[in-house]
JSON list of C-alpha atoms in Angstrom, two decimals:
[
{"chain": "O", "resi": 1, "resn": "ASN", "atom": "CA", "xyz": [-18.79, -40.68, -16.31]},
{"chain": "O", "resi": 2, "resn": "GLY", "atom": "CA", "xyz": [-15.48, -39.61, -17.87]},
{"chain": "O", "resi": 3, "resn": "ARG", "atom": "CA", "xyz": [-16.62, -35.96, -18.16]},
{"chain": "O", "resi": 4, "resn": "ARG", "atom": "CA", "xyz": [-14.92, -34.64, -15.04]},
{"chain": "O", "resi": 5, "resn": "THR", "atom": "CA", "xyz": [-12.68, -31.56, -15.13]},
{"chain": "O", "resi": 6, "resn": "ASN", "atom": "CA", "xyz": [-9.56, -31.68, -12.95]},
{"chain": "O", "resi": 7, "resn": "ASN", "atom": "CA", "xyz": [-7.63, -28.43, -12.52]},
{"chain": "O", "resi": 8, "resn": "GLY", "atom": "CA", "xyz": [-4.63, -27.85, -10.29]},
{"chain": "O", "resi": 9, "resn": "GLY", "atom": "CA", "xyz": [-2.54, -24.82, -9.52]},
{"chain": "O", "resi": 10, "resn": "ASN", "atom": "CA", "xyz": [0.59, -23.76, -7.73]},
{"chain": "O", "resi": 11, "resn": "ILE", "atom": "CA", "xyz": [1.81, -20.31, -6.67]},
{"chain": "O", "resi": 12, "resn": "THR", "atom": "CA", "xyz": [5.35, -19.58, -5.52]},
{"chain": "O", "resi": 13, "resn": "HIS", "atom": "CA", "xyz": [5.82, -16.17, -3.90]},
{"chain": "O", "resi": 14, "resn": "LEU", "atom": "CA", "xyz": [9.10, -14.66, -2.75]},
{"chain": "O", "resi": 15, "resn": "GLU", "atom": "CA", "xyz": [9.28, -11.20, -1.16]},
{"chain": "O", "resi": 16, "resn": "THR", "atom": "CA", "xyz": [11.82, -9.12, 0.70]},
{"chain": "O", "resi": 17, "resn": "ASN", "atom": "CA", "xyz": [11.24, -5.85, 2.59]},
{"chain": "O", "resi": 18, "resn": "LEU", "atom": "CA", "xyz": [13.41, -3.11, 4.00]},
{"chain": "O", "resi": 19, "resn": "ASN", "atom": "CA", "xyz": [12.12, -0.55, 6.51]},
{"chain": "O", "resi": 20, "resn": "TYR", "atom": "CA", "xyz": [14.20, 2.41, 7.57]},
{"chain": "O", "resi": 21, "resn": "ALA", "atom": "CA", "xyz": [13.45, 5.39, 9.81]},
{"chain": "O", "resi": 22, "resn": "PHE", "atom": "CA", "xyz": [15.45, 8.44, 8.72]},
{"chain": "O", "resi": 23, "resn": "ASN", "atom": "CA", "xyz": [14.23, 10.33, 11.79]},
{"chain": "O", "resi": 24, "resn": "ARG", "atom": "CA", "xyz": [10.99, 10.65, 13.77]},
{"chain": "O", "resi": 25, "resn": "PHE", "atom": "CA", "xyz": [9.36, 12.45, 10.84]},
{"chain": "O", "resi": 26, "resn": "VAL", "atom": "CA", "xyz": [10.27, 10.27, 7.82]},
{"chain": "O", "resi": 27, "resn": "ASP", "atom": "CA", "xyz": [10.22, 6.47, 7.31]},
{"chain": "O", "resi": 28, "resn": "ILE", "atom": "CA", "xyz": [10.65, 4.48, 4.14]},
{"chain": "O", "resi": 29, "resn": "ALA", "atom": "CA", "xyz": [9.53, 0.95, 3.28]},
{"chain": "O", "resi": 30, "resn": "SER", "atom": "CA", "xyz": [10.80, -0.70, 0.11]},
{"chain": "O", "resi": 31, "resn": "GLY", "atom": "CA", "xyz": [10.86, -4.17, -1.29]},
{"chain": "O", "resi": 32, "resn": "ALA", "atom": "CA", "xyz": [10.89, -6.59, -4.18]},
{"chain": "O", "resi": 33, "resn": "SER", "atom": "CA", "xyz": [8.51, -9.41, -5.01]},
{"chain": "O", "resi": 34, "resn": "TYR", "atom": "CA", "xyz": [8.42, -12.37, -7.40]},
{"chain": "O", "resi": 35, "resn": "ARG", "atom": "CA", "xyz": [5.31, -14.50, -7.98]},
{"chain": "O", "resi": 36, "resn": "LEU", "atom": "CA", "xyz": [5.20, -17.58, -10.23]},
{"chain": "O", "resi": 37, "resn": "SER", "atom": "CA", "xyz": [1.80, -19.11, -11.06]},
{"chain": "O", "resi": 38, "resn": "LYS", "atom": "CA", "xyz": [1.39, -22.53, -12.69]},
{"chain": "O", "resi": 39, "resn": "THR", "atom": "CA", "xyz": [-1.65, -24.53, -13.70]},
{"chain": "O", "resi": 40, "resn": "ASP", "atom": "CA", "xyz": [-2.33, -28.09, -14.91]},
{"chain": "O", "resi": 41, "resn": "GLN", "atom": "CA", "xyz": [-5.79, -28.45, -16.44]},
{"chain": "O", "resi": 42, "resn": "TYR", "atom": "CA", "xyz": [-7.47, -31.65, -17.55]},
{"chain": "O", "resi": 43, "resn": "ASN", "atom": "CA", "xyz": [-10.96, -31.60, -19.04]},
{"chain": "O", "resi": 44, "resn": "PRO", "atom": "CA", "xyz": [-12.89, -33.89, -21.39]},
{"chain": "O", "resi": 45, "resn": "PHE", "atom": "CA", "xyz": [-13.18, -31.18, -24.07]},
{"chain": "O", "resi": 46, "resn": "SER", "atom": "CA", "xyz": [-9.50, -30.71, -24.95]},
{"chain": "O", "resi": 47, "resn": "LYS", "atom": "CA", "xyz": [-6.03, -32.13, -24.46]},
{"chain": "O", "resi": 48, "resn": "PRO", "atom": "CA", "xyz": [-4.24, -31.50, -21.11]},
{"chain": "O", "resi": 49, "resn": "LEU", "atom": "CA", "xyz": [-2.90, -27.99, -20.66]},
{"chain": "O", "resi": 50, "resn": "PHE", "atom": "CA", "xyz": [0.14, -26.79, -18.73]},
{"chain": "O", "resi": 51, "resn": "ALA", "atom": "CA", "xyz": [0.60, -23.02, -18.41]},
{"chain": "O", "resi": 52, "resn": "ASP", "atom": "CA", "xyz": [2.46, -20.53, -16.25]},
{"chain": "O", "resi": 53, "resn": "ASN", "atom": "CA", "xyz": [3.25, -16.84, -15.90]},
{"chain": "O", "resi": 54, "resn": "ASN", "atom": "CA", "xyz": [5.14, -14.65, -13.47]},
{"chain": "O", "resi": 55, "resn": "ILE", "atom": "CA", "xyz": [5.19, -11.11, -12.14]},
{"chain": "O", "resi": 56, "resn": "LYS", "atom": "CA", "xyz": [8.16, -9.21, -10.71]},
{"chain": "O", "resi": 57, "resn": "SER", "atom": "CA", "xyz": [7.60, -6.06, -8.60]},
{"chain": "O", "resi": 58, "resn": "LEU", "atom": "CA", "xyz": [9.57, -3.28, -6.95]},
{"chain": "O", "resi": 59, "resn": "PHE", "atom": "CA", "xyz": [7.76, -1.05, -4.43]},
{"chain": "O", "resi": 60, "resn": "THR", "atom": "CA", "xyz": [8.46, 1.88, -2.14]},
{"chain": "O", "resi": 61, "resn": "SER", "atom": "CA", "xyz": [6.38, 3.87, 0.34]},
{"chain": "O", "resi": 62, "resn": "LEU", "atom": "CA", "xyz": [7.45, 7.06, 2.07]},
{"chain": "O", "resi": 63, "resn": "PHE", "atom": "CA", "xyz": [5.76, 7.92, 5.40]},
{"chain": "O", "resi": 64, "resn": "ILE", "atom": "CA", "xyz": [5.88, 11.54, 6.53]},
{"chain": "O", "resi": 65, "resn": "ARG", "atom": "CA", "xyz": [4.79, 12.96, 9.91]},
{"chain": "O", "resi": 66, "resn": "SER", "atom": "CA", "xyz": [4.94, 16.46, 11.32]},
{"chain": "O", "resi": 67, "resn": "ASN", "atom": "CA", "xyz": [4.49, 18.14, 14.69]},
{"chain": "O", "resi": 68, "resn": "THR", "atom": "CA", "xyz": [1.42, 19.94, 13.34]},
{"chain": "O", "resi": 69, "resn": "GLY", "atom": "CA", "xyz": [-0.67, 16.77, 12.83]},
{"chain": "O", "resi": 70, "resn": "LEU", "atom": "CA", "xyz": [-0.08, 16.45, 9.09]},
{"chain": "O", "resi": 71, "resn": "GLN", "atom": "CA", "xyz": [0.78, 12.90, 7.95]},
{"chain": "O", "resi": 72, "resn": "ALA", "atom": "CA", "xyz": [1.12, 11.34, 4.51]},
{"chain": "O", "resi": 73, "resn": "GLU", "atom": "CA", "xyz": [2.01, 8.12, 2.75]},
{"chain": "O", "resi": 74, "resn": "ILE", "atom": "CA", "xyz": [3.26, 8.32, -0.82]},
{"chain": "O", "resi": 75, "resn": "GLY", "atom": "CA", "xyz": [3.88, 5.00, -2.53]},
{"chain": "O", "resi": 76, "resn": "GLY", "atom": "CA", "xyz": [4.56, 3.46, -5.89]},
{"chain": "O", "resi": 77, "resn": "ARG", "atom": "CA", "xyz": [4.91, 0.00, -7.37]},
{"chain": "O", "resi": 78, "resn": "VAL", "atom": "CA", "xyz": [6.42, -1.10, -10.70]},
{"chain": "O", "resi": 79, "resn": "ASN", "atom": "CA", "xyz": [5.21, -4.48, -11.96]},
{"chain": "O", "resi": 80, "resn": "ASP", "atom": "CA", "xyz": [6.64, -6.50, -14.83]},
{"chain": "O", "resi": 81, "resn": "HIS", "atom": "CA", "xyz": [4.36, -9.34, -15.96]},
{"chain": "O", "resi": 82, "resn": "SER", "atom": "CA", "xyz": [5.65, -12.07, -18.29]},
{"chain": "O", "resi": 83, "resn": "GLN", "atom": "CA", "xyz": [2.55, -11.80, -20.50]},
{"chain": "O", "resi": 84, "resn": "TYR", "atom": "CA", "xyz": [1.25, -8.25, -20.03]},
{"chain": "O", "resi": 85, "resn": "GLY", "atom": "CA", "xyz": [4.46, -6.25, -19.67]},
{"chain": "O", "resi": 86, "resn": "SER", "atom": "CA", "xyz": [5.16, -3.38, -17.27]},
{"chain": "O", "resi": 87, "resn": "ASN", "atom": "CA", "xyz": [2.86, -1.03, -15.40]},
{"chain": "O", "resi": 88, "resn": "PHE", "atom": "CA", "xyz": [2.97, 1.41, -12.48]},
{"chain": "O", "resi": 89, "resn": "THR", "atom": "CA", "xyz": [0.52, 1.82, -9.59]},
{"chain": "O", "resi": 90, "resn": "TYR", "atom": "CA", "xyz": [0.53, 4.47, -6.87]},
{"chain": "O", "resi": 91, "resn": "THR", "atom": "CA", "xyz": [-0.98, 5.50, -3.53]},
{"chain": "O", "resi": 92, "resn": "LEU", "atom": "CA", "xyz": [-1.27, 8.95, -1.99]},
{"chain": "O", "resi": 93, "resn": "ASN", "atom": "CA", "xyz": [-2.76, 9.11, 1.52]},
{"chain": "O", "resi": 94, "resn": "PRO", "atom": "CA", "xyz": [-2.52, 12.47, 3.31]},
{"chain": "O", "resi": 95, "resn": "SER", "atom": "CA", "xyz": [-4.27, 12.98, 6.64]},
{"chain": "O", "resi": 96, "resn": "TYR", "atom": "CA", "xyz": [-4.50, 15.62, 9.32]},
{"chain": "O", "resi": 97, "resn": "LEU", "atom": "CA", "xyz": [-4.87, 14.87, 13.03]},
{"chain": "O", "resi": 98, "resn": "ILE", "atom": "CA", "xyz": [-6.41, 17.54, 15.25]},
{"chain": "O", "resi": 99, "resn": "ALA", "atom": "CA", "xyz": [-5.92, 17.41, 19.04]},
{"chain": "O", "resi": 100, "resn": "ASN", "atom": "CA", "xyz": [-4.83, 13.73, 18.73]},
{"chain": "O", "resi": 101, "resn": "ARG", "atom": "CA", "xyz": [-8.54, 12.83, 18.40]},
{"chain": "O", "resi": 102, "resn": "TYR", "atom": "CA", "xyz": [-10.01, 14.04, 15.11]},
{"chain": "O", "resi": 103, "resn": "LYS", "atom": "CA", "xyz": [-8.63, 12.81, 11.81]},
{"chain": "O", "resi": 104, "resn": "LEU", "atom": "CA", "xyz": [-9.40, 14.10, 8.31]},
{"chain": "O", "resi": 105, "resn": "PHE", "atom": "CA", "xyz": [-8.09, 11.96, 5.45]},
{"chain": "O", "resi": 106, "resn": "VAL", "atom": "CA", "xyz": [-7.94, 11.59, 1.67]},
{"chain": "O", "resi": 107, "resn": "ASN", "atom": "CA", "xyz": [-6.81, 8.47, -0.22]},
{"chain": "O", "resi": 108, "resn": "VAL", "atom": "CA", "xyz": [-6.05, 8.27, -3.94]},
{"chain": "O", "resi": 109, "resn": "SER", "atom": "CA", "xyz": [-4.75, 5.01, -5.40]},
{"chain": "O", "resi": 110, "resn": "SER", "atom": "CA", "xyz": [-4.51, 3.02, -8.60]},
{"chain": "O", "resi": 111, "resn": "ALA", "atom": "CA", "xyz": [-4.64, -0.74, -9.09]},
{"chain": "O", "resi": 112, "resn": "TYR", "atom": "CA", "xyz": [-3.83, -3.28, -11.78]},
{"chain": "O", "resi": 113, "resn": "ARG", "atom": "CA", "xyz": [-5.14, -6.87, -11.89]},
{"chain": "O", "resi": 114, "resn": "VAL", "atom": "CA", "xyz": [-4.15, -9.39, -14.54]},
{"chain": "O", "resi": 115, "resn": "PRO", "atom": "CA", "xyz": [-6.44, -12.30, -15.50]},
{"chain": "O", "resi": 116, "resn": "SER", "atom": "CA", "xyz": [-5.84, -15.56, -13.64]},
{"chain": "O", "resi": 117, "resn": "LEU", "atom": "CA", "xyz": [-4.48, -18.60, -15.45]},
{"chain": "O", "resi": 118, "resn": "TYR", "atom": "CA", "xyz": [-7.95, -20.16, -15.20]},
{"chain": "O", "resi": 119, "resn": "GLN", "atom": "CA", "xyz": [-9.53, -17.10, -16.83]},
{"chain": "O", "resi": 120, "resn": "LEU", "atom": "CA", "xyz": [-6.98, -17.33, -19.63]},
{"chain": "O", "resi": 121, "resn": "PHE", "atom": "CA", "xyz": [-6.57, -21.06, -20.28]},
{"chain": "O", "resi": 122, "resn": "SER", "atom": "CA", "xyz": [-9.56, -23.04, -18.97]},
{"chain": "O", "resi": 123, "resn": "GLN", "atom": "CA", "xyz": [-12.39, -24.28, -21.21]},
{"chain": "O", "resi": 124, "resn": "PHE", "atom": "CA", "xyz": [-14.00, -20.89, -20.47]},
{"chain": "O", "resi": 125, "resn": "GLY", "atom": "CA", "xyz": [-10.72, -19.03, -20.93]},
{"chain": "O", "resi": 126, "resn": "ASN", "atom": "CA", "xyz": [-10.01, -16.14, -23.23]},
{"chain": "O", "resi": 127, "resn": "LEU", "atom": "CA", "xyz": [-6.43, -15.42, -24.32]},
{"chain": "O", "resi": 128, "resn": "ASN", "atom": "CA", "xyz": [-7.53, -11.95, -25.50]},
{"chain": "O", "resi": 129, "resn": "LEU", "atom": "CA", "xyz": [-8.40, -10.73, -21.98]},
{"chain": "O", "resi": 130, "resn": "GLU", "atom": "CA", "xyz": [-6.87, -7.43, -20.93]},
{"chain": "O", "resi": 131, "resn": "PRO", "atom": "CA", "xyz": [-5.90, -6.57, -17.33]},
{"chain": "O", "resi": 132, "resn": "GLU", "atom": "CA", "xyz": [-8.28, -4.56, -15.15]},
{"chain": "O", "resi": 133, "resn": "THR", "atom": "CA", "xyz": [-7.08, -1.08, -14.21]},
{"chain": "O", "resi": 134, "resn": "SER", "atom": "CA", "xyz": [-8.69, 1.15, -11.61]},
{"chain": "O", "resi": 135, "resn": "VAL", "atom": "CA", "xyz": [-8.38, 4.46, -9.80]},
{"chain": "O", "resi": 136, "resn": "SER", "atom": "CA", "xyz": [-9.99, 4.90, -6.37]},
{"chain": "O", "resi": 137, "resn": "TYR", "atom": "CA", "xyz": [-10.71, 8.04, -4.35]},
{"chain": "O", "resi": 138, "resn": "GLU", "atom": "CA", "xyz": [-11.78, 8.25, -0.72]},
{"chain": "O", "resi": 139, "resn": "ALA", "atom": "CA", "xyz": [-12.21, 11.14, 1.70]},
{"chain": "O", "resi": 140, "resn": "GLY", "atom": "CA", "xyz": [-13.53, 11.18, 5.22]},
{"chain": "O", "resi": 141, "resn": "LEU", "atom": "CA", "xyz": [-13.16, 11.83, 8.89]},
{"chain": "O", "resi": 142, "resn": "ASP", "atom": "CA", "xyz": [-12.61, 9.74, 12.00]},
{"chain": "O", "resi": 143, "resn": "LEU", "atom": "CA", "xyz": [-13.72, 11.36, 15.24]},
{"chain": "O", "resi": 144, "resn": "ASN", "atom": "CA", "xyz": [-12.74, 9.96, 18.64]},
{"chain": "O", "resi": 145, "resn": "PHE", "atom": "CA", "xyz": [-15.00, 11.98, 20.95]},
{"chain": "O", "resi": 146, "resn": "THR", "atom": "CA", "xyz": [-13.86, 10.03, 24.01]},
{"chain": "O", "resi": 147, "resn": "ASP", "atom": "CA", "xyz": [-11.88, 6.85, 24.63]},
{"chain": "O", "resi": 148, "resn": "LYS", "atom": "CA", "xyz": [-15.19, 4.99, 24.37]},
{"chain": "O", "resi": 149, "resn": "LEU", "atom": "CA", "xyz": [-17.09, 6.79, 21.58]},
{"chain": "O", "resi": 150, "resn": "ASN", "atom": "CA", "xyz": [-15.96, 6.95, 17.94]},
{"chain": "O", "resi": 151, "resn": "PHE", "atom": "CA", "xyz": [-17.68, 8.15, 14.76]},
{"chain": "O", "resi": 152, "resn": "ALA", "atom": "CA", "xyz": [-16.31, 7.67, 11.23]},
{"chain": "O", "resi": 153, "resn": "PHE", "atom": "CA", "xyz": [-17.60, 8.83, 7.85]},
{"chain": "O", "resi": 154, "resn": "SER", "atom": "CA", "xyz": [-16.08, 8.30, 4.41]},
{"chain": "O", "resi": 155, "resn": "TYR", "atom": "CA", "xyz": [-17.10, 8.80, 0.79]},
{"chain": "O", "resi": 156, "resn": "PHE", "atom": "CA", "xyz": [-15.53, 6.66, -1.95]},
{"chain": "O", "resi": 157, "resn": "LYS", "atom": "CA", "xyz": [-15.47, 6.59, -5.74]},
{"chain": "O", "resi": 158, "resn": "ARG", "atom": "CA", "xyz": [-13.86, 3.89, -7.90]},
{"chain": "O", "resi": 159, "resn": "ASN", "atom": "CA", "xyz": [-13.51, 3.67, -11.70]},
{"chain": "O", "resi": 160, "resn": "ILE", "atom": "CA", "xyz": [-12.50, 0.30, -13.18]},
{"chain": "O", "resi": 161, "resn": "ASP", "atom": "CA", "xyz": [-11.64, -0.23, -16.85]},
{"chain": "O", "resi": 162, "resn": "ASN", "atom": "CA", "xyz": [-11.64, -3.58, -18.70]},
{"chain": "O", "resi": 163, "resn": "VAL", "atom": "CA", "xyz": [-13.62, -5.32, -15.95]},
{"chain": "O", "resi": 164, "resn": "ILE", "atom": "CA", "xyz": [-13.11, -9.10, -16.18]},
{"chain": "O", "resi": 165, "resn": "ASP", "atom": "CA", "xyz": [-16.49, -10.83, -16.14]},
{"chain": "O", "resi": 166, "resn": "PHE", "atom": "CA", "xyz": [-18.19, -14.04, -17.27]},
{"chain": "O", "resi": 167, "resn": "GLY", "atom": "CA", "xyz": [-20.46, -13.57, -20.28]},
{"chain": "O", "resi": 168, "resn": "GLN", "atom": "CA", "xyz": [-21.26, -14.38, -23.88]},
{"chain": "O", "resi": 169, "resn": "VAL", "atom": "CA", "xyz": [-18.09, -14.56, -25.96]},
{"chain": "O", "resi": 170, "resn": "ARG", "atom": "CA", "xyz": [-20.03, -15.21, -29.17]},
{"chain": "O", "resi": 171, "resn": "PRO", "atom": "CA", "xyz": [-23.54, -16.53, -29.88]},
{"chain": "O", "resi": 172, "resn": "GLY", "atom": "CA", "xyz": [-23.98, -19.79, -27.97]},
{"chain": "O", "resi": 173, "resn": "ALA", "atom": "CA", "xyz": [-20.54, -19.65, -26.29]},
{"chain": "O", "resi": 174, "resn": "PHE", "atom": "CA", "xyz": [-19.81, -18.35, -22.81]},
{"chain": "O", "resi": 175, "resn": "GLY", "atom": "CA", "xyz": [-16.54, -17.55, -21.08]},
{"chain": "O", "resi": 176, "resn": "TYR", "atom": "CA", "xyz": [-14.47, -14.77, -19.59]},
{"chain": "O", "resi": 177, "resn": "ILE", "atom": "CA", "xyz": [-14.69, -11.36, -21.26]},
{"chain": "O", "resi": 178, "resn": "ASN", "atom": "CA", "xyz": [-13.73, -7.75, -20.63]},
{"chain": "O", "resi": 179, "resn": "GLN", "atom": "CA", "xyz": [-16.61, -5.41, -19.97]},
{"chain": "O", "resi": 180, "resn": "ASN", "atom": "CA", "xyz": [-16.13, -1.73, -20.79]},
{"chain": "O", "resi": 181, "resn": "ASN", "atom": "CA", "xyz": [-15.94, -0.22, -17.31]},
{"chain": "O", "resi": 182, "resn": "GLN", "atom": "CA", "xyz": [-17.52, -0.11, -13.88]},
{"chain": "O", "resi": 183, "resn": "LYS", "atom": "CA", "xyz": [-18.12, 2.96, -11.73]},
{"chain": "O", "resi": 184, "resn": "ASP", "atom": "CA", "xyz": [-18.76, 2.58, -7.99]},
{"chain": "O", "resi": 185, "resn": "ASN", "atom": "CA", "xyz": [-19.41, 5.26, -5.42]},
{"chain": "O", "resi": 186, "resn": "GLY", "atom": "CA", "xyz": [-20.95, 5.46, -1.99]},
{"chain": "O", "resi": 187, "resn": "PHE", "atom": "CA", "xyz": [-20.36, 6.28, 1.61]},
{"chain": "O", "resi": 188, "resn": "GLU", "atom": "CA", "xyz": [-19.77, 4.49, 4.87]},
{"chain": "O", "resi": 189, "resn": "LEU", "atom": "CA", "xyz": [-20.88, 5.49, 8.37]},
{"chain": "O", "resi": 190, "resn": "GLU", "atom": "CA", "xyz": [-19.55, 3.83, 11.49]},
{"chain": "O", "resi": 191, "resn": "LEU", "atom": "CA", "xyz": [-20.39, 4.43, 15.12]},
{"chain": "O", "resi": 192, "resn": "GLY", "atom": "CA", "xyz": [-18.25, 2.69, 17.71]},
{"chain": "O", "resi": 193, "resn": "PHE", "atom": "CA", "xyz": [-18.84, 2.43, 21.44]},
{"chain": "O", "resi": 194, "resn": "LYS", "atom": "CA", "xyz": [-16.75, 0.58, 24.04]},
{"chain": "O", "resi": 195, "resn": "PRO", "atom": "CA", "xyz": [-18.86, 0.08, 27.18]},
{"chain": "O", "resi": 196, "resn": "SER", "atom": "CA", "xyz": [-15.89, -0.87, 29.34]}
]
């Protein structure tokens, strides 16, 4: 009927990693990443569109272990996006292992998600979209009572700003928009049993 939308996309991703153990207590993992996204969009409502963007990243994580059962991962990532500029995300994951069976842990991390090319440039796109940013917290325990019986409990909380959603852009027009924020929290329980 001549009203068909035809969208195509292509992602090229290059990444390199380096892992190095300083000793049995400290390891480091570092790397660099480059991602190029392209889209070709054809729809009956506008002329053909060709768009692209890219993101370059450097990242490092430090892993620390001790004889006392204390472990931690401390990581960071610097991103440079062709449209949205630079930002920094982090992870901090300490844990404590008791008697090689009982683990207490805490995780704190941030995240950053840019809109996709479709969310920006399609017939529902919005060039004024802002990236989503979030901070997540989690704490819990993982108990291995025996080699066959395991119990895990964790509580999580996540705050997301500029949530990308589909909604009313203006009266009678719908597309991608930023909502104010989203707050999630809850807990997870897991009981594991290996019969043999």
